[in-house]
PDB file of C-alpha atoms in Angstrom:
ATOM      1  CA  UNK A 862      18.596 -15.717  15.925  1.00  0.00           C
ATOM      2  CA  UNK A 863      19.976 -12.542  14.331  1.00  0.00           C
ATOM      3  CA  UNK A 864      19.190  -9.037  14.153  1.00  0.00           C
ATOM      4  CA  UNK A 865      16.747  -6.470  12.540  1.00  0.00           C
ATOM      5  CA  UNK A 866      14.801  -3.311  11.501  1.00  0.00           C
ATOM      6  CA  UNK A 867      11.482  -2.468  11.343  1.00  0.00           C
ATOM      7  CA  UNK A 868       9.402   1.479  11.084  1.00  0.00           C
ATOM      8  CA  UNK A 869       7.990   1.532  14.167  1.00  0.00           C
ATOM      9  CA  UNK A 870       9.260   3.027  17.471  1.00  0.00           C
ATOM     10  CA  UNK A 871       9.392   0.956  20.814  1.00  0.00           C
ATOM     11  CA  UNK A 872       7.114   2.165  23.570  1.00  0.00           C
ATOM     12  CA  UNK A 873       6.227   1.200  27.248  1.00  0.00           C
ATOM     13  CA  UNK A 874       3.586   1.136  29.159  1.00  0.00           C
ATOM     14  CA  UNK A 875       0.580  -0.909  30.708  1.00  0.00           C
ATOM     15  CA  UNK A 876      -2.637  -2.472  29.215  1.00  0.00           C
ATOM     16  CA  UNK A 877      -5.520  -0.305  29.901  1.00  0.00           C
ATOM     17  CA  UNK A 878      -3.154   1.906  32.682  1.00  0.00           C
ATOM     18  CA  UNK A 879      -2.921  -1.706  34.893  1.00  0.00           C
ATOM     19  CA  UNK A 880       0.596  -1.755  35.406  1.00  0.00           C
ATOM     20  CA  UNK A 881       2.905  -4.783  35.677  1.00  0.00           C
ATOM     21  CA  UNK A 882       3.508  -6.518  39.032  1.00  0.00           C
ATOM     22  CA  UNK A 883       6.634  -8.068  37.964  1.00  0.00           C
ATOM     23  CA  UNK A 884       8.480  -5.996  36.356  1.00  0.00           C
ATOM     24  CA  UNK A 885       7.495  -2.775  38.343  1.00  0.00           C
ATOM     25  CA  UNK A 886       6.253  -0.695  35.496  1.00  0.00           C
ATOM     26  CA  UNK A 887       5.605  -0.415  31.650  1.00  0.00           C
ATOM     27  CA  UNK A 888       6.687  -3.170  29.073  1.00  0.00           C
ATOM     28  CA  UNK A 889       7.366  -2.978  25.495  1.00  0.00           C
ATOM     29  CA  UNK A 890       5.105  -2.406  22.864  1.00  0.00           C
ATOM     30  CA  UNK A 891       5.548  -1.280  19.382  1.00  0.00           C
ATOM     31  CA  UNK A 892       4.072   1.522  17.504  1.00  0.00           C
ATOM     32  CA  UNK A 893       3.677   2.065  13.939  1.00  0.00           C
ATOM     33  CA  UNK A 894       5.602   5.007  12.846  1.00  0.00           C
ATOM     34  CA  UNK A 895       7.038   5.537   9.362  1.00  0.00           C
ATOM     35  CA  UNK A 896      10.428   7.282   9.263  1.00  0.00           C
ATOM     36  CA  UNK A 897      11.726   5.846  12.727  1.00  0.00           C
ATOM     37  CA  UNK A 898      13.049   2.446  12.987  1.00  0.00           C
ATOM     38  CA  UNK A 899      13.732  -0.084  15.778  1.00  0.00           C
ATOM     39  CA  UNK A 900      16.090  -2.383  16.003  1.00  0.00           C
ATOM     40  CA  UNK A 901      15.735  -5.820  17.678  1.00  0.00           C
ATOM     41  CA  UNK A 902      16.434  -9.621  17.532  1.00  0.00           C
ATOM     42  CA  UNK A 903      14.809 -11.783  15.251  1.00  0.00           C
ATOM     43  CA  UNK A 904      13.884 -15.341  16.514  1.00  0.00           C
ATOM     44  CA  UNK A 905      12.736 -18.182  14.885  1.00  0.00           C
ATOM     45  CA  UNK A 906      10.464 -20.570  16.588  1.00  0.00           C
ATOM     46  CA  UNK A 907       8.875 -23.513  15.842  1.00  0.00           C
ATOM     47  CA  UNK A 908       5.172 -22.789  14.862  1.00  0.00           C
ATOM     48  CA  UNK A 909       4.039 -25.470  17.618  1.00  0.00           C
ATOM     49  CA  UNK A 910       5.382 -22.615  20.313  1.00  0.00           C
ATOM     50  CA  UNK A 911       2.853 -20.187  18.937  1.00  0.00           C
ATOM     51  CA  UNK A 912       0.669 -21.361  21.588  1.00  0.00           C
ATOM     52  CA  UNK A 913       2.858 -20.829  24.613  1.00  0.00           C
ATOM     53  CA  UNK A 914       3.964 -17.791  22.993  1.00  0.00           C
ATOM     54  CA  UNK A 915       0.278 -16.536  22.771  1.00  0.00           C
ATOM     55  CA  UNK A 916      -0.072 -17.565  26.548  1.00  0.00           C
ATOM     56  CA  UNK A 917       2.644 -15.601  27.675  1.00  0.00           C
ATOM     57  CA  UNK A 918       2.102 -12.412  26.123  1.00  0.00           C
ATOM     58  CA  UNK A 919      -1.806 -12.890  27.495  1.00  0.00           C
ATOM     59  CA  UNK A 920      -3.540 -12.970  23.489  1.00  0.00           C
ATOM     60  CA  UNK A 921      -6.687 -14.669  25.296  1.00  0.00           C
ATOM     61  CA  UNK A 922      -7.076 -11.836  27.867  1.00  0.00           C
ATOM     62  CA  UNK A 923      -6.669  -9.087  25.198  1.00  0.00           C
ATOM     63  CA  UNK A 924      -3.293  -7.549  26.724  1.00  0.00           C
ATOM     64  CA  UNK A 925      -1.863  -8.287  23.339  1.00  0.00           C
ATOM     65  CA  UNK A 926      -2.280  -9.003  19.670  1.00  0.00           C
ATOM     66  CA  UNK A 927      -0.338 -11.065  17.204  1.00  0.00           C
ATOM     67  CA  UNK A 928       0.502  -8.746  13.984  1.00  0.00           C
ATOM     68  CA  UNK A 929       2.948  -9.870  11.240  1.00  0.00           C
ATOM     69  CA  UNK A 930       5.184  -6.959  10.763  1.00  0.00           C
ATOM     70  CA  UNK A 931       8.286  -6.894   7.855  1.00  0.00           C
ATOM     71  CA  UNK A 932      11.377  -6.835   9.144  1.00  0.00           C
ATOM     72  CA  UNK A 933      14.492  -5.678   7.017  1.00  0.00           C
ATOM     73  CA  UNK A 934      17.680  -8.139   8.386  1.00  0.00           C
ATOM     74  CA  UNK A 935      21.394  -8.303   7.208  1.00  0.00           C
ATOM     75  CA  UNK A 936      19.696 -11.475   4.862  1.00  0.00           C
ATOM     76  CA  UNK A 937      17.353  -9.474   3.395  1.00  0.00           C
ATOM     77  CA  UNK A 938      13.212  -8.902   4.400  1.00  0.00           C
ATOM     78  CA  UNK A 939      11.572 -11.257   7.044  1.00  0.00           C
ATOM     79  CA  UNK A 940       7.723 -11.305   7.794  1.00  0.00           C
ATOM     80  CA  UNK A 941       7.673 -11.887  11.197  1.00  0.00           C
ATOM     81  CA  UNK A 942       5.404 -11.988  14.120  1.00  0.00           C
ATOM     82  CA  UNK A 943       4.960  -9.376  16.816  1.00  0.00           C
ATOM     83  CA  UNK A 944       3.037  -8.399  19.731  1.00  0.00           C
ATOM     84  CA  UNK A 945       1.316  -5.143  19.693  1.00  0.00           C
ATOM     85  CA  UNK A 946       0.180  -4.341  23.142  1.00  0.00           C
ATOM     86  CA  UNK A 947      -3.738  -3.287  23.069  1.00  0.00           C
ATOM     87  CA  UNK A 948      -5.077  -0.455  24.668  1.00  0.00           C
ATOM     88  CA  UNK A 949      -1.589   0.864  25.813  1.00  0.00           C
ATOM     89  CA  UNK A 950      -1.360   3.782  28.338  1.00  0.00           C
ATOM     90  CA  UNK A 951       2.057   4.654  28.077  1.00  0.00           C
ATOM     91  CA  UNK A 952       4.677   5.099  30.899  1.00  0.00           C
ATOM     92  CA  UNK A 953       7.871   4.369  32.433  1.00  0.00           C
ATOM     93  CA  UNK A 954       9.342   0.979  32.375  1.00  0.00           C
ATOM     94  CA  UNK A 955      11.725  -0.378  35.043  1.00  0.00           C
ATOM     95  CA  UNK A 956      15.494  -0.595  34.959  1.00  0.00           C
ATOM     96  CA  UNK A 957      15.137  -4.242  35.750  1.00  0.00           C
ATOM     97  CA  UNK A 958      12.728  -4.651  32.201  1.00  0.00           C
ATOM     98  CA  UNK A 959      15.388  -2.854  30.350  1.00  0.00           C
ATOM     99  CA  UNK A 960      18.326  -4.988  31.885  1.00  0.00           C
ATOM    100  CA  UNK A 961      16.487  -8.429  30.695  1.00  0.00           C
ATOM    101  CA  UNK A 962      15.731  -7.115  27.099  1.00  0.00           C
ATOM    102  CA  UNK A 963      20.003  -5.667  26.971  1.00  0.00           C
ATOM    103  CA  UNK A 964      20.711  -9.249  27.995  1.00  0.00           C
ATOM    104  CA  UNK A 965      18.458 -10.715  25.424  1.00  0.00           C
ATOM    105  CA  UNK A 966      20.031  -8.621  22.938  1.00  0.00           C
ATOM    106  CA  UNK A 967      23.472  -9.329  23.944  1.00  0.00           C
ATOM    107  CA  UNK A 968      23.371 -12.899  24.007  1.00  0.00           C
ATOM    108  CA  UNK A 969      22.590 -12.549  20.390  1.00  0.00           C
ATOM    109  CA  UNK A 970      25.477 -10.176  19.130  1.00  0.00           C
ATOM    110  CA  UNK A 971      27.632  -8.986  21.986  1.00  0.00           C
ATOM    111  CA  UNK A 972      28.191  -5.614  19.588  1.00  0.00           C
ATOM    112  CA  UNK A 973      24.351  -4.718  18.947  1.00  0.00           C
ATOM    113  CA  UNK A 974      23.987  -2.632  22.259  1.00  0.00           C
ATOM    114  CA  UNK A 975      27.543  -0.634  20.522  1.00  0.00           C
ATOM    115  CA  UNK A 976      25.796  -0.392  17.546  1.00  0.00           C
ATOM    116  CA  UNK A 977      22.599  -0.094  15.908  1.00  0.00           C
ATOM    117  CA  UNK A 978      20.037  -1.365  19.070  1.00  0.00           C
ATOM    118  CA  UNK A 979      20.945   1.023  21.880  1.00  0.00           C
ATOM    119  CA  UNK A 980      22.471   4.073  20.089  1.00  0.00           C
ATOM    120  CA  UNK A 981      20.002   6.723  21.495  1.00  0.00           C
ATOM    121  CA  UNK A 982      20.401   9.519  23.986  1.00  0.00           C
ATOM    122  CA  UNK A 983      20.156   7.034  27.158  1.00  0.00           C
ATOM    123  CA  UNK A 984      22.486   4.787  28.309  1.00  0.00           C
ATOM    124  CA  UNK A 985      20.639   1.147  28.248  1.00  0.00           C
ATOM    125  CA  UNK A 986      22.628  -0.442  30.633  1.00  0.00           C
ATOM    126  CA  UNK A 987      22.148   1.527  33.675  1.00  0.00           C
ATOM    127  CA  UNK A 988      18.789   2.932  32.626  1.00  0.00           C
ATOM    128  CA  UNK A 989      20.081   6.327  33.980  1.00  0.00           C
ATOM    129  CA  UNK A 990      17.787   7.927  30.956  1.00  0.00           C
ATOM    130  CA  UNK A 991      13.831   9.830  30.808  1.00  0.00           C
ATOM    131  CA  UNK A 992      11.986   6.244  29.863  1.00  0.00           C
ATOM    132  CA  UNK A 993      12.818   4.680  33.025  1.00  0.00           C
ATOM    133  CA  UNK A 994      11.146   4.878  36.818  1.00  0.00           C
ATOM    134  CA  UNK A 995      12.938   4.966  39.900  1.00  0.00           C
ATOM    135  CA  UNK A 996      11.938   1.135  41.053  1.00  0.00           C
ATOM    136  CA  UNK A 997      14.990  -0.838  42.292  1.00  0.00           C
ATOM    137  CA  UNK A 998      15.331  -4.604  42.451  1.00  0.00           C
ATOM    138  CA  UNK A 999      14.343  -5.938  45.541  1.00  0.00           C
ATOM    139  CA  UNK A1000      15.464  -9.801  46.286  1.00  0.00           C
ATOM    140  CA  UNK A1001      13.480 -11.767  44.494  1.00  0.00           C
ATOM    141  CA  UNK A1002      12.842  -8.987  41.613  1.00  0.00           C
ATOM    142  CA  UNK A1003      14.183  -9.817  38.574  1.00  0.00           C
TER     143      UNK A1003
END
């Protein structure tokens, strides 16, 4: 795993305006969008997890769709694959969504929050910023 770029901006929301059970409000997305650039990990999978992968993000039911998107890395450019949520109304995500992707990111490079992933105008780890809804974690919430 490492880390990378790509023009596009990250986005939240629901498919078709049905919002997430689980995680109490919008999840990620990303939008094409020249000139603005988000930074994320880059995984690499076997291509026998496609399937599971595909599963999860709901590619059968239409909540998502598999692009291949280039990603600039440290290494150099990386196609990569990506899940591009369909129909997307966008909204608020949860401060428990945002937790699990700082995590994810952390466990990676404990200095990408300091650095290029979370340098914005909102403070990531106690989404206390204007993309995040007022749902708290409940036992049993992630």
């Amino acid at each position: 795993a490492g880390i990378g770029c790509v023009d596009n901006w990250l986005a939240f929301g629901s498919h078709k305006g049905n919002w997430n059970t689980r995680w109490h409000g919008g999840v990620a997305t990303v939008v094409e969008s020249q000139g603005d650039e988000v930074w994320g990990v880059v995984w690499k999978l076997a291509i026998s997890s496609l399937d599971s992968l595909d599963i999860q993000e709901e590619v059968d039911g239409g909540v998502y769709q598999p692009i291949e998107i280039n990603v600039q890395t440290p290494d150099g450019e990386l196609a990569c694959r990506c899940y591009q949520m369909n129909q997307c109304v966008y909204g608020l995500t949860s401060p428990q969504y945002k937790q699990v992707i700082y995590w994810g990111s952390k466990c990676v490079d404990s200095n990408l929050y300091k650095s290029k992933l979370f340098c914005n105008d909102w403070d990531f780890r106690r989404c206390t910023g204007p993309l995040c809804n007022s749902h708290r974690s409940r036992s049993g919430d992630v």
